[in-house]
Short mmCIF file of N, CA and C in Angstrom, two decimals:
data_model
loop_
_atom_site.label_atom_id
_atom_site.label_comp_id
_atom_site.label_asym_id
_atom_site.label_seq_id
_atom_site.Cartn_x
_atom_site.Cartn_y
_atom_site.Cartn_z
N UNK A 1 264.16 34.66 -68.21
CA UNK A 1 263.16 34.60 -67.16
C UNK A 1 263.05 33.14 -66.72
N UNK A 2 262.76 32.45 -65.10
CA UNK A 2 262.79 31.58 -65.07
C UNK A 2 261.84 31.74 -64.10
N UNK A 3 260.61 31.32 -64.30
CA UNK A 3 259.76 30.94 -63.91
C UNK A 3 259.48 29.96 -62.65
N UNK A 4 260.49 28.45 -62.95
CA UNK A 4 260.49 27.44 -62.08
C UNK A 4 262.27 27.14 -61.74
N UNK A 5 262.69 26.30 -60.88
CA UNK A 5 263.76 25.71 -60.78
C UNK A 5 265.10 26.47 -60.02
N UNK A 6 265.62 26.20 -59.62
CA UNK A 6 266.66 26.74 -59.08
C UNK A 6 267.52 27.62 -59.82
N UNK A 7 268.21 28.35 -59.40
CA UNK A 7 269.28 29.61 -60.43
C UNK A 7 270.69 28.98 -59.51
N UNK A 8 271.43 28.16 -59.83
CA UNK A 8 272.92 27.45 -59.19
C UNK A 8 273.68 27.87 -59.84
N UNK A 9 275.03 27.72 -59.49
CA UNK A 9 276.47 27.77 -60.23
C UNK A 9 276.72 27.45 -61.58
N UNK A 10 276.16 26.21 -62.17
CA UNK A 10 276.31 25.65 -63.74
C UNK A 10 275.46 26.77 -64.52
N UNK A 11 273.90 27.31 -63.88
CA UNK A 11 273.62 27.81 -64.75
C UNK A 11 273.85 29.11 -65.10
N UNK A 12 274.46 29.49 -63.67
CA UNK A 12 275.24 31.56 -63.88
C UNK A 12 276.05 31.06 -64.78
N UNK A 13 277.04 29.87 -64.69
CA UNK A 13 278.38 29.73 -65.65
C UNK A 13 277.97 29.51 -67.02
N UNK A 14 276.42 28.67 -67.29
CA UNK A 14 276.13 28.48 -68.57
C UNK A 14 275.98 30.13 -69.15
N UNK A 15 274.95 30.88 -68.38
CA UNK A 15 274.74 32.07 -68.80
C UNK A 15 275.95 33.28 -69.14
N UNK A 16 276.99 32.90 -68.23
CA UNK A 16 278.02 33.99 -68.92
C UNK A 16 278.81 33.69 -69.79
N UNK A 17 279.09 32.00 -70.08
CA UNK A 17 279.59 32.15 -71.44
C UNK A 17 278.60 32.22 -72.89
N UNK A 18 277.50 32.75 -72.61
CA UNK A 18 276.79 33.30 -73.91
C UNK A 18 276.36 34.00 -73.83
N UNK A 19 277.43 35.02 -73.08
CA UNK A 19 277.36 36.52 -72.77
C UNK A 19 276.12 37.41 -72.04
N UNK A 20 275.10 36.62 -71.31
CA UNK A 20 274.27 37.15 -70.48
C UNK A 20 275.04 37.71 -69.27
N UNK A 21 274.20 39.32 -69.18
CA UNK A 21 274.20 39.90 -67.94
C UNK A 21 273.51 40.07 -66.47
N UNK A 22 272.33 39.27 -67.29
CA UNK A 22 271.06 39.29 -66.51
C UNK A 22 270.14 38.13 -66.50
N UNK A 23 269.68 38.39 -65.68
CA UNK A 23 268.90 36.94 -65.18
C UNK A 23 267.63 37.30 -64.14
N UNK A 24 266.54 37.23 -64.80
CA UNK A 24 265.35 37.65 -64.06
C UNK A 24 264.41 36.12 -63.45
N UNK A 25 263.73 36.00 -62.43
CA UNK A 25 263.39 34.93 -62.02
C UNK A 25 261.87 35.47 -61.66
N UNK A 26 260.88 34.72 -61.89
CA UNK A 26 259.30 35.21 -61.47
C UNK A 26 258.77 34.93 -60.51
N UNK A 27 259.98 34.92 -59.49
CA UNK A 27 259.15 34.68 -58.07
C UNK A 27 259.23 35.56 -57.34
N UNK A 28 258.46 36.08 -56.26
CA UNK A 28 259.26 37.16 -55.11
C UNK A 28 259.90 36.12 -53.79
N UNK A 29 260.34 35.21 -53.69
CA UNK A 29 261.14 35.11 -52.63
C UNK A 29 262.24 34.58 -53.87
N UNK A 30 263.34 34.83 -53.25
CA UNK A 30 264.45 34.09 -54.02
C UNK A 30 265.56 32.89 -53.64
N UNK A 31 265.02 32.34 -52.46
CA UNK A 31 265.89 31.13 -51.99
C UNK A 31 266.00 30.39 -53.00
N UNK A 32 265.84 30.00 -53.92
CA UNK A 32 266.35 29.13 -55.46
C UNK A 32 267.58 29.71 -55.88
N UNK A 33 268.01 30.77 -55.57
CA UNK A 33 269.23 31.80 -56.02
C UNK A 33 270.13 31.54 -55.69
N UNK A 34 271.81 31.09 -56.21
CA UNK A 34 272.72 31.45 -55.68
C UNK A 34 273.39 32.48 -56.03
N UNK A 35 273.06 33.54 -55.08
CA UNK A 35 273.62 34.78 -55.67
C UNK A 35 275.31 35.05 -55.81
N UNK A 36 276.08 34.11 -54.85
CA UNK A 36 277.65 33.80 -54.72
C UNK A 36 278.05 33.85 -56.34
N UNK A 37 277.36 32.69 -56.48
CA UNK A 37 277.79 32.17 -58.40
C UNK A 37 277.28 33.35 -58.99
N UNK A 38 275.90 34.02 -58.55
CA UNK A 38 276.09 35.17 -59.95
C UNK A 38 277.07 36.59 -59.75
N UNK A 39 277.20 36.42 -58.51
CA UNK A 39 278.51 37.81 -58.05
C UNK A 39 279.75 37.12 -58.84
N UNK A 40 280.38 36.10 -58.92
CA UNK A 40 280.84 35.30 -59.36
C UNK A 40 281.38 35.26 -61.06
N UNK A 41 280.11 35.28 -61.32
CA UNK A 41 280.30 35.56 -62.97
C UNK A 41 279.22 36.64 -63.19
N UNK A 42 279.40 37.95 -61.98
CA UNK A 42 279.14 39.41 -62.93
C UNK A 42 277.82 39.13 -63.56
N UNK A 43 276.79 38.29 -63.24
CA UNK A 43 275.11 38.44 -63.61
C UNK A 43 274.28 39.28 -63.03
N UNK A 44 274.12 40.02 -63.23
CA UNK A 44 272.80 40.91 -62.02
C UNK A 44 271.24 39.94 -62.12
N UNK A 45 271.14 39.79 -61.08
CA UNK A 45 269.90 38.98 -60.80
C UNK A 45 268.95 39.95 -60.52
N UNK A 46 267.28 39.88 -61.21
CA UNK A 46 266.13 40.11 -60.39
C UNK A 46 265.04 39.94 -60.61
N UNK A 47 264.19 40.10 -59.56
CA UNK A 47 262.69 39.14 -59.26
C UNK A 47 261.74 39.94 -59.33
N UNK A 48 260.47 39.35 -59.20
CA UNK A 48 259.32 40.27 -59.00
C UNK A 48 259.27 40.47 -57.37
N UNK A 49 259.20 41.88 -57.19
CA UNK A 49 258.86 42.61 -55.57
C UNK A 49 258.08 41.52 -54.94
N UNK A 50 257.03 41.62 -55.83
CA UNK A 50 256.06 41.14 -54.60
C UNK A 50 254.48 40.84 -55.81
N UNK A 51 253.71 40.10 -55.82
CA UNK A 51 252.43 39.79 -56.38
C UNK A 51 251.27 40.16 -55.84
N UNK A 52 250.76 40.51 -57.04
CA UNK A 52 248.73 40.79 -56.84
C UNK A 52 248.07 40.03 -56.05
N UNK A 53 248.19 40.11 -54.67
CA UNK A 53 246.91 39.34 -53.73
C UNK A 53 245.36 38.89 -54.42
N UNK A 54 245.38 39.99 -55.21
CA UNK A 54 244.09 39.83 -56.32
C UNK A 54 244.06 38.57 -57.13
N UNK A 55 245.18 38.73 -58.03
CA UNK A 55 245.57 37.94 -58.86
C UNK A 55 245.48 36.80 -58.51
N UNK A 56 246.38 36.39 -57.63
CA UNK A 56 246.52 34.89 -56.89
C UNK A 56 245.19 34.45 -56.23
N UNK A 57 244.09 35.50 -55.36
CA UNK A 57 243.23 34.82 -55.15
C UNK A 57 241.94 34.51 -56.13
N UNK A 58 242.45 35.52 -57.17
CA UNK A 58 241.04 35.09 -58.49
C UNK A 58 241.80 33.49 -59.30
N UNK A 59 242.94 33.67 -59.43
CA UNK A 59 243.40 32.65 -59.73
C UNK A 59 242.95 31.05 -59.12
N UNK A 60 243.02 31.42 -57.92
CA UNK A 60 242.36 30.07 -56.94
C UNK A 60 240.59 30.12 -56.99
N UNK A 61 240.09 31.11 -57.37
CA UNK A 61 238.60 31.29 -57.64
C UNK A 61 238.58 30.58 -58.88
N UNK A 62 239.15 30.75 -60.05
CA UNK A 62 238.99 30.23 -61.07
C UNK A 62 239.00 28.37 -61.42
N UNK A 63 240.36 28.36 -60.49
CA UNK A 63 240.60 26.77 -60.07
C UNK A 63 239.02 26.04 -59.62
N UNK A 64 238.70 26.92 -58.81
CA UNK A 64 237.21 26.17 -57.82
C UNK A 64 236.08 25.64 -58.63
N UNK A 65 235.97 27.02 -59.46
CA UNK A 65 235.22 27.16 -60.39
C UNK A 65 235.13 26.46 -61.66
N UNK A 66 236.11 26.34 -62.04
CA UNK A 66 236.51 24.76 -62.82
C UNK A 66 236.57 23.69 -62.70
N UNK A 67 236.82 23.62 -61.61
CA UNK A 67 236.23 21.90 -61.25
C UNK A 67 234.95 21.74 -60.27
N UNK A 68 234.58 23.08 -59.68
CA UNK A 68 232.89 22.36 -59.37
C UNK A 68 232.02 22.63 -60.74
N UNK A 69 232.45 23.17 -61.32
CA UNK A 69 231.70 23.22 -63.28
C UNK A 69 231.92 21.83 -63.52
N UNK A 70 232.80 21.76 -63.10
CA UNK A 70 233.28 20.22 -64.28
C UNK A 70 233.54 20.82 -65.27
N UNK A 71 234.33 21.97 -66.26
CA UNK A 71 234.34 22.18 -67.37
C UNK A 71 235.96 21.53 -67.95
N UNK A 72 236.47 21.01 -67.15
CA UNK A 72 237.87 19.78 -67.86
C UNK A 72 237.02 18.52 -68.84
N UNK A 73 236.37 17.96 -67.81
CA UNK A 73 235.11 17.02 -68.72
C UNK A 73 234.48 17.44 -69.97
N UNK A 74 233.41 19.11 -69.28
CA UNK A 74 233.01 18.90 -70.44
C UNK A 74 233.69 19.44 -71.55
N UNK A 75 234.80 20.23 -71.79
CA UNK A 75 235.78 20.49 -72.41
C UNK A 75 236.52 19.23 -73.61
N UNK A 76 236.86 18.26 -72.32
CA UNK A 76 237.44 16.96 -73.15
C UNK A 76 236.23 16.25 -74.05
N UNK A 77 235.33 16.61 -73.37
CA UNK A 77 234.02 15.86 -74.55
C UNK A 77 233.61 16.17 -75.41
N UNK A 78 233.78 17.59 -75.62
CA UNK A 78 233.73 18.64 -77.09
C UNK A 78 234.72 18.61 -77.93
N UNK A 79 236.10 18.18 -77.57
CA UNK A 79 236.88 17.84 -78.28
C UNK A 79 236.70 16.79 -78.47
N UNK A 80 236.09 15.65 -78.24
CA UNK A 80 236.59 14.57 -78.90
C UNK A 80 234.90 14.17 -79.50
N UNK A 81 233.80 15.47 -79.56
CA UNK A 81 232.98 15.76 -80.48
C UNK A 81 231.72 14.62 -79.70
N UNK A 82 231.92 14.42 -78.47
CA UNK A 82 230.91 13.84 -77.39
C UNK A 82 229.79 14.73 -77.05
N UNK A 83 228.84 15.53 -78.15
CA UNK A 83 228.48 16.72 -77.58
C UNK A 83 227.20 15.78 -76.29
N UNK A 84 226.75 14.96 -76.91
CA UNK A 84 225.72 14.17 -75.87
C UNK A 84 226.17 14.39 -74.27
N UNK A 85 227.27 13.40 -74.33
CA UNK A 85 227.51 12.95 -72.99
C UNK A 85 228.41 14.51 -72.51
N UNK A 86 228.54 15.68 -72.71
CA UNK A 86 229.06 16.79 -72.31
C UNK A 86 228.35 17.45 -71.90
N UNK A 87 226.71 17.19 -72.22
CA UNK A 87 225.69 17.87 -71.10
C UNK A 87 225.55 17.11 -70.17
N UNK A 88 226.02 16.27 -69.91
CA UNK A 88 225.87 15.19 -68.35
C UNK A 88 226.08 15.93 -67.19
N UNK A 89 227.65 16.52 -67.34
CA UNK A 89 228.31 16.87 -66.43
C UNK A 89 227.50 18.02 -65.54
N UNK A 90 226.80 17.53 -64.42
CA UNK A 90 226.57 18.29 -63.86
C UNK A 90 227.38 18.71 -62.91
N UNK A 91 227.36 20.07 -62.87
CA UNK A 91 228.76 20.81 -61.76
C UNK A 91 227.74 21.24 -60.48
N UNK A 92 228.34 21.90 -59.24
CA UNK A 92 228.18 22.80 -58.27
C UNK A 92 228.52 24.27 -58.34
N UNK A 93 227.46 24.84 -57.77
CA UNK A 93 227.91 26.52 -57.47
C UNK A 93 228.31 26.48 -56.33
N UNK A 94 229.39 27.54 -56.59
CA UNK A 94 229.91 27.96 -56.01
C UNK A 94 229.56 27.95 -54.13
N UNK A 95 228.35 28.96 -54.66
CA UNK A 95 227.49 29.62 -53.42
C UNK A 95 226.84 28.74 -52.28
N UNK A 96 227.11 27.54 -52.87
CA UNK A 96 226.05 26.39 -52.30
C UNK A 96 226.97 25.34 -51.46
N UNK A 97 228.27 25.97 -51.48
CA UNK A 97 229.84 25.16 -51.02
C UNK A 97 230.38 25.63 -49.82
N UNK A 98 230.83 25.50 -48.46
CA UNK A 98 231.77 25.81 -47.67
C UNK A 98 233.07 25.76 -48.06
N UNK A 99 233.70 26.51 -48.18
CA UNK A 99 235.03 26.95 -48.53
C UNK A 99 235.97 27.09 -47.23
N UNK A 100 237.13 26.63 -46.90
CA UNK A 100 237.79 26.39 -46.20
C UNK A 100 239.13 26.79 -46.53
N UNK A 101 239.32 28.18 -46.05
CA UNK A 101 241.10 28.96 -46.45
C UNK A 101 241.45 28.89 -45.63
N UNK A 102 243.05 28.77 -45.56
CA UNK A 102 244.19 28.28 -44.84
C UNK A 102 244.78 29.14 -45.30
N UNK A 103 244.93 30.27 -44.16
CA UNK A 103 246.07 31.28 -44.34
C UNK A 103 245.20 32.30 -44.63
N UNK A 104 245.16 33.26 -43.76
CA UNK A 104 244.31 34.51 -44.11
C UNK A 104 245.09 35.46 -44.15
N UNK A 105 246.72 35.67 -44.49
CA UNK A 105 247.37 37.00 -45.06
C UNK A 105 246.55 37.58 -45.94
N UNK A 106 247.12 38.55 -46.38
CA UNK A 106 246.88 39.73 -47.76
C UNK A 106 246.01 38.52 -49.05
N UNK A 107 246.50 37.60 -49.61
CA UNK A 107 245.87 36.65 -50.29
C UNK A 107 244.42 36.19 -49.90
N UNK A 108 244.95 35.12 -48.57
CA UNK A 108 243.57 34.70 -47.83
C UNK A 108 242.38 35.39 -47.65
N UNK A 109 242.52 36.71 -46.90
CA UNK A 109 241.72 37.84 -47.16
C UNK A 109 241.33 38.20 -48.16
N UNK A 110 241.88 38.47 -49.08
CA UNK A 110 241.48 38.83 -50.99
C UNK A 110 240.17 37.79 -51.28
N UNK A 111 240.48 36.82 -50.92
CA UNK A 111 240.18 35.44 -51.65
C UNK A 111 238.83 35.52 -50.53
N UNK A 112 238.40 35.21 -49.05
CA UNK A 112 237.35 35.23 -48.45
C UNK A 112 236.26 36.69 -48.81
N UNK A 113 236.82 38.12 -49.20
CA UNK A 113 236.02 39.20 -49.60
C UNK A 113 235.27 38.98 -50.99
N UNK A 114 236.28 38.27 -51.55
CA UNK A 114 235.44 37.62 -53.04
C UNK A 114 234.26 36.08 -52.76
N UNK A 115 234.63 35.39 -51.84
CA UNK A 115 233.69 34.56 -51.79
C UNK A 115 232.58 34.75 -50.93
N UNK A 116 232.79 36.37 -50.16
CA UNK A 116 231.70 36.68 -49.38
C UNK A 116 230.58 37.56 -50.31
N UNK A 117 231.24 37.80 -51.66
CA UNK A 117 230.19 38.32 -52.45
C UNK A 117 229.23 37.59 -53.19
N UNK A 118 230.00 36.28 -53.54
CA UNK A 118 229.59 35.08 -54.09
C UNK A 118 228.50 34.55 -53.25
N UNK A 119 229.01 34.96 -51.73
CA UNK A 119 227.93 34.19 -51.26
C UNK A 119 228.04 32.63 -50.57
N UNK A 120 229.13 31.83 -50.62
CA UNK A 120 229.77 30.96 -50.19
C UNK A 120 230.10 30.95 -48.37
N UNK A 121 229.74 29.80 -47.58
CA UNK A 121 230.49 30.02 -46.40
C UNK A 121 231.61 29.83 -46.59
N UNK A 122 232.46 30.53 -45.75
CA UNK A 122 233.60 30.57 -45.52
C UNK A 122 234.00 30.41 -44.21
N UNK A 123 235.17 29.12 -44.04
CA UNK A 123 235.44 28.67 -42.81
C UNK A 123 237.00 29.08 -43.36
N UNK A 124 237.61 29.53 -41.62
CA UNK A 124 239.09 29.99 -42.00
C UNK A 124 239.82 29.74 -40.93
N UNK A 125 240.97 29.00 -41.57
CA UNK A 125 242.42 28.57 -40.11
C UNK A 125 243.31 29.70 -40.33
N UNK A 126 243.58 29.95 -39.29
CA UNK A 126 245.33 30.72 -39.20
C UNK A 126 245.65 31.00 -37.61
N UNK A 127 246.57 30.64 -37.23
CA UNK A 127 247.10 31.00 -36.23
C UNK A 127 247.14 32.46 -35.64
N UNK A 128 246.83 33.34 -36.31
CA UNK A 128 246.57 34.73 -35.97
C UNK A 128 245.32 35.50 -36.95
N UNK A 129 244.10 34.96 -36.71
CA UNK A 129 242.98 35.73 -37.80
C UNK A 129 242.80 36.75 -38.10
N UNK A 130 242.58 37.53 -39.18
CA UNK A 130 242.30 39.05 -38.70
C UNK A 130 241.20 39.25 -38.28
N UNK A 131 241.36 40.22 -37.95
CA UNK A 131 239.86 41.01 -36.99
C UNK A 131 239.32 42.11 -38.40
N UNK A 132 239.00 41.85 -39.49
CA UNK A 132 238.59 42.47 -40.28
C UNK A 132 236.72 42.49 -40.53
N UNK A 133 236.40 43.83 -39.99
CA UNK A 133 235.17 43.75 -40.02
C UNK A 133 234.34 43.61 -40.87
N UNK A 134 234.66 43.66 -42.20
CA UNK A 134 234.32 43.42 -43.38
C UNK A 134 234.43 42.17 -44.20
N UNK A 135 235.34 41.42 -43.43
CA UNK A 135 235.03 39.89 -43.88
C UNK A 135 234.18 39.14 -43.05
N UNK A 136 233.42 38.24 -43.84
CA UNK A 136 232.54 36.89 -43.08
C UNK A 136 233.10 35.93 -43.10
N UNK A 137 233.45 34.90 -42.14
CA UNK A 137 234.30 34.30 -42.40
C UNK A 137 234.08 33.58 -40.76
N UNK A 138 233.96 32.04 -40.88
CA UNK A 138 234.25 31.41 -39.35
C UNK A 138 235.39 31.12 -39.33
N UNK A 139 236.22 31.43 -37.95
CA UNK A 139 237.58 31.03 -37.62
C UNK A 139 236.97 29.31 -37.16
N UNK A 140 238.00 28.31 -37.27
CA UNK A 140 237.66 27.45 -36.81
C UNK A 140 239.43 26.92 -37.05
N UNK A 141 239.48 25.41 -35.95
CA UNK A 141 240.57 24.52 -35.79
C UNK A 141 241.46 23.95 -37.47
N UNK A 142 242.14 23.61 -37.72
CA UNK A 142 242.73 23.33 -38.86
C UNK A 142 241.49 21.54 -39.50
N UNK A 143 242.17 21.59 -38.10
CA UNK A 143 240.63 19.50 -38.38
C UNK A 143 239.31 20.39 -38.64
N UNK A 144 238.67 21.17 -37.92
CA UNK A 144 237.67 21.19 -38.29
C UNK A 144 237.56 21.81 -39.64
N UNK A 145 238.37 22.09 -40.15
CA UNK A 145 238.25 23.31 -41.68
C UNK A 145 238.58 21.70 -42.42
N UNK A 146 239.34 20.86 -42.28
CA UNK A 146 239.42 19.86 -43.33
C UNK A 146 238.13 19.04 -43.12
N UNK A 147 237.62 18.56 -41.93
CA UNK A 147 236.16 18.04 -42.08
C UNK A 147 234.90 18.37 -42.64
N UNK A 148 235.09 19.63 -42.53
CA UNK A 148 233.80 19.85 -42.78
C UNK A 148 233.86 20.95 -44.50
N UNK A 149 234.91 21.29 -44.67
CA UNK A 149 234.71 22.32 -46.06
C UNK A 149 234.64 21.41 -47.44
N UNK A 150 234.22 21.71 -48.11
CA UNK A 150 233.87 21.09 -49.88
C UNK A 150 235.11 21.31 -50.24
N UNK A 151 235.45 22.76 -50.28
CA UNK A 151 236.88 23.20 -50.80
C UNK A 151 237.88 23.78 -49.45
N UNK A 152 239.09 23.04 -49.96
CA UNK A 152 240.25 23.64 -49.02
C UNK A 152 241.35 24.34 -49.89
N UNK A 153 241.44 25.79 -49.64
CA UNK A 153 242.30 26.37 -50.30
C UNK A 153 243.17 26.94 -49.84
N UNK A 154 244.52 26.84 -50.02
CA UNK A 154 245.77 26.96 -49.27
C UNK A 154 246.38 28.45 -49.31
N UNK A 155 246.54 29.45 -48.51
CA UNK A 155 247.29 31.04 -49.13
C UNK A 155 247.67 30.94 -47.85
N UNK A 156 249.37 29.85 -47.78
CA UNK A 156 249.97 30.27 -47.18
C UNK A 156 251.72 30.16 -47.40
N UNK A 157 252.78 30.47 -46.82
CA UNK A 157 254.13 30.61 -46.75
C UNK A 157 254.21 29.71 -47.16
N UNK A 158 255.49 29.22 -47.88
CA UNK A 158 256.58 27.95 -48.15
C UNK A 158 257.35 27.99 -47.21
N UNK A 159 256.89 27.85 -45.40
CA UNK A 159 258.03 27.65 -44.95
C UNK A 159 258.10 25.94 -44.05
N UNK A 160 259.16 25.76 -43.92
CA UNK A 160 259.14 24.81 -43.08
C UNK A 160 258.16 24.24 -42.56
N UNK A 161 257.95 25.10 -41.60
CA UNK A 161 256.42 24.24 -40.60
C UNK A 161 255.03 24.11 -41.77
N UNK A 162 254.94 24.71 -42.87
CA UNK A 162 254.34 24.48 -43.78
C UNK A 162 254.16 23.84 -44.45
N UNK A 163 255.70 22.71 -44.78
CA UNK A 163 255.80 21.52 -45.98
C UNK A 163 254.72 20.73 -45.36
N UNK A 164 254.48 20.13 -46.25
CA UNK A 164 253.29 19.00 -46.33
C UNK A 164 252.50 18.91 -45.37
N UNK A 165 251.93 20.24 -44.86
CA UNK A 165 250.74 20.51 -44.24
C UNK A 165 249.73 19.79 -44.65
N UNK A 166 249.31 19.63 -46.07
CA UNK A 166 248.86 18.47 -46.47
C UNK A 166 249.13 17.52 -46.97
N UNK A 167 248.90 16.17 -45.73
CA UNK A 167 249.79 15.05 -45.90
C UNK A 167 248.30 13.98 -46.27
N UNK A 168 248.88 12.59 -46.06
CA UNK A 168 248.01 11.60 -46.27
C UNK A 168 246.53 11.20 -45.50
N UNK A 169 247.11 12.11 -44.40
CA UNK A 169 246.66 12.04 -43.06
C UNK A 169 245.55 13.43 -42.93
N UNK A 170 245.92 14.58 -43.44
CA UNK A 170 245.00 15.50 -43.65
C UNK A 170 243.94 15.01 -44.73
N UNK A 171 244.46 14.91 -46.03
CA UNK A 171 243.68 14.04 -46.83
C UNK A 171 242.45 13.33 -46.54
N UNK A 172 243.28 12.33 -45.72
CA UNK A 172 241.93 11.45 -45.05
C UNK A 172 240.85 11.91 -43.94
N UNK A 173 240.76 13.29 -43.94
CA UNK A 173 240.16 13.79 -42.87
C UNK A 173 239.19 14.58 -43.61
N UNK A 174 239.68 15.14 -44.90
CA UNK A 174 238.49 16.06 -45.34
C UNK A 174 237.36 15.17 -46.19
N UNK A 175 236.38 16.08 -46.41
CA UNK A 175 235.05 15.19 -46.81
C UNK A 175 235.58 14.22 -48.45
N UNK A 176 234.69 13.39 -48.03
CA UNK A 176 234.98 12.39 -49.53
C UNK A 176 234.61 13.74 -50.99
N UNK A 177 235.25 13.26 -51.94
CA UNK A 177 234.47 14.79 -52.73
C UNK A 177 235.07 16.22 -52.80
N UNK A 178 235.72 16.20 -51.50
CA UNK A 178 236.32 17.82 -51.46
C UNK A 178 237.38 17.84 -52.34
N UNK A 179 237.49 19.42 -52.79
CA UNK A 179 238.82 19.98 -53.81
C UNK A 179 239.49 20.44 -53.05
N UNK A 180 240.73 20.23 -53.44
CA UNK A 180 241.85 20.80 -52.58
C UNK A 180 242.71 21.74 -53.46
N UNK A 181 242.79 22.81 -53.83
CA UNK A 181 243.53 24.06 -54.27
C UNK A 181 244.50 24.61 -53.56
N UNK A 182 245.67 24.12 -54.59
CA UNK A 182 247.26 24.84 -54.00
C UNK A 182 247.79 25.93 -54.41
N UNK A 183 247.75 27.15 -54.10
CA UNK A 183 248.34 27.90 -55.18
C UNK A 183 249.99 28.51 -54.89
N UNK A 184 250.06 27.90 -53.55
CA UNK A 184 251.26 28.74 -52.62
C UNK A 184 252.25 27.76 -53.25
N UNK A 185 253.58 28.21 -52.70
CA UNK A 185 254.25 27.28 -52.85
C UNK A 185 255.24 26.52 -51.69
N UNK A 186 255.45 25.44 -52.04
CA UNK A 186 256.24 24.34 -51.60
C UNK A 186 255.25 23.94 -50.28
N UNK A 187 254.13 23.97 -50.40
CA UNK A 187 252.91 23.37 -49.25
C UNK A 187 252.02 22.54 -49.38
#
């Protein structure tokens, strides 16, 4: 199983001389693949279909939630037996935060229905919004979602026009303070 990194020629060739047939990778897109080299040396390659929209957006809930807790701090301060200074850490709720998603596919959506229960505003970019009557959610400009949200959370493609959507320059636009949560990839 390979989790991260590319699947190339050296490593189909490493894999068939120690007699592997197979080669599973945990992503659902597979551009890391060269499937040539595994036709090549007779590997059958395969991936996961496709992932829990759920999953990925509780996953990015959890992220939020951990660092407006502050529980890395107070975590590191219990280990190193600081119980004093580990009640310091005062965190933020959730509910009390503008949240700012980028990318309202199947994910994005997941992820705004859960923070509309929470109770959180939710400000949202995408070039095509849904019209889902059941989410709350302000459409707004990409600048205005980095100015004004606490949290900016990303559920979108690894493609091209996507790389470094957030650059130095976005950065410097969102509020001093804000979290920025990546969960997609190569964005």
């Amino acid at each position: 199983m390979f989790p991260n990194g590319a699947l190339r020629s050296r490593r189909f060739q490493d894999h068939a001389q120690t007699g592997h047939q197979r080669v599973s990778t945990a992503k659902h897109r597979v551009d890391n693949v060269d499937f040539g080299a595994a036709q090549h040396y007779c590997i059958h390659v395969t991936n996961v279909p496709a992932y829990s929209p759920n999953a990925i957006a509780e996953f990015a809930l959890t992220d939020m939630l951990y660092l407006l807790r502050q529980t890395g701090l107070v975590q590191r301060d219990l280990h190193q037996n600081h119980y004093q200074t580990a009640t310091t850490h005062i965190g933020r709720e959730l509910r009390h935060t503008k949240v700012g998603v980028i990318g309202t596919g199947r994910i994005g959506r997941t992820l705004i229905a859960i923070l509309n229960g929470i109770g959180a505003k939710v400000l949202a970019f995408d070039p095509h919004p849904p019209s889902d009557p059941h989410l709350i959610f302000e459409p707004v400009t990409f600048q205005q979602l980095l100015h004004e949200s606490d949290i900016v959370t990303l559920h979108i493609p690894g493609t091209p026009e996507n790389t470094h959507l957030i650059d130095e320059a976005a950065i410097a636009t969102m509020k001093p303070g804000a979290l920025l949560i990546n969960t997609g990839r190569r964005t």
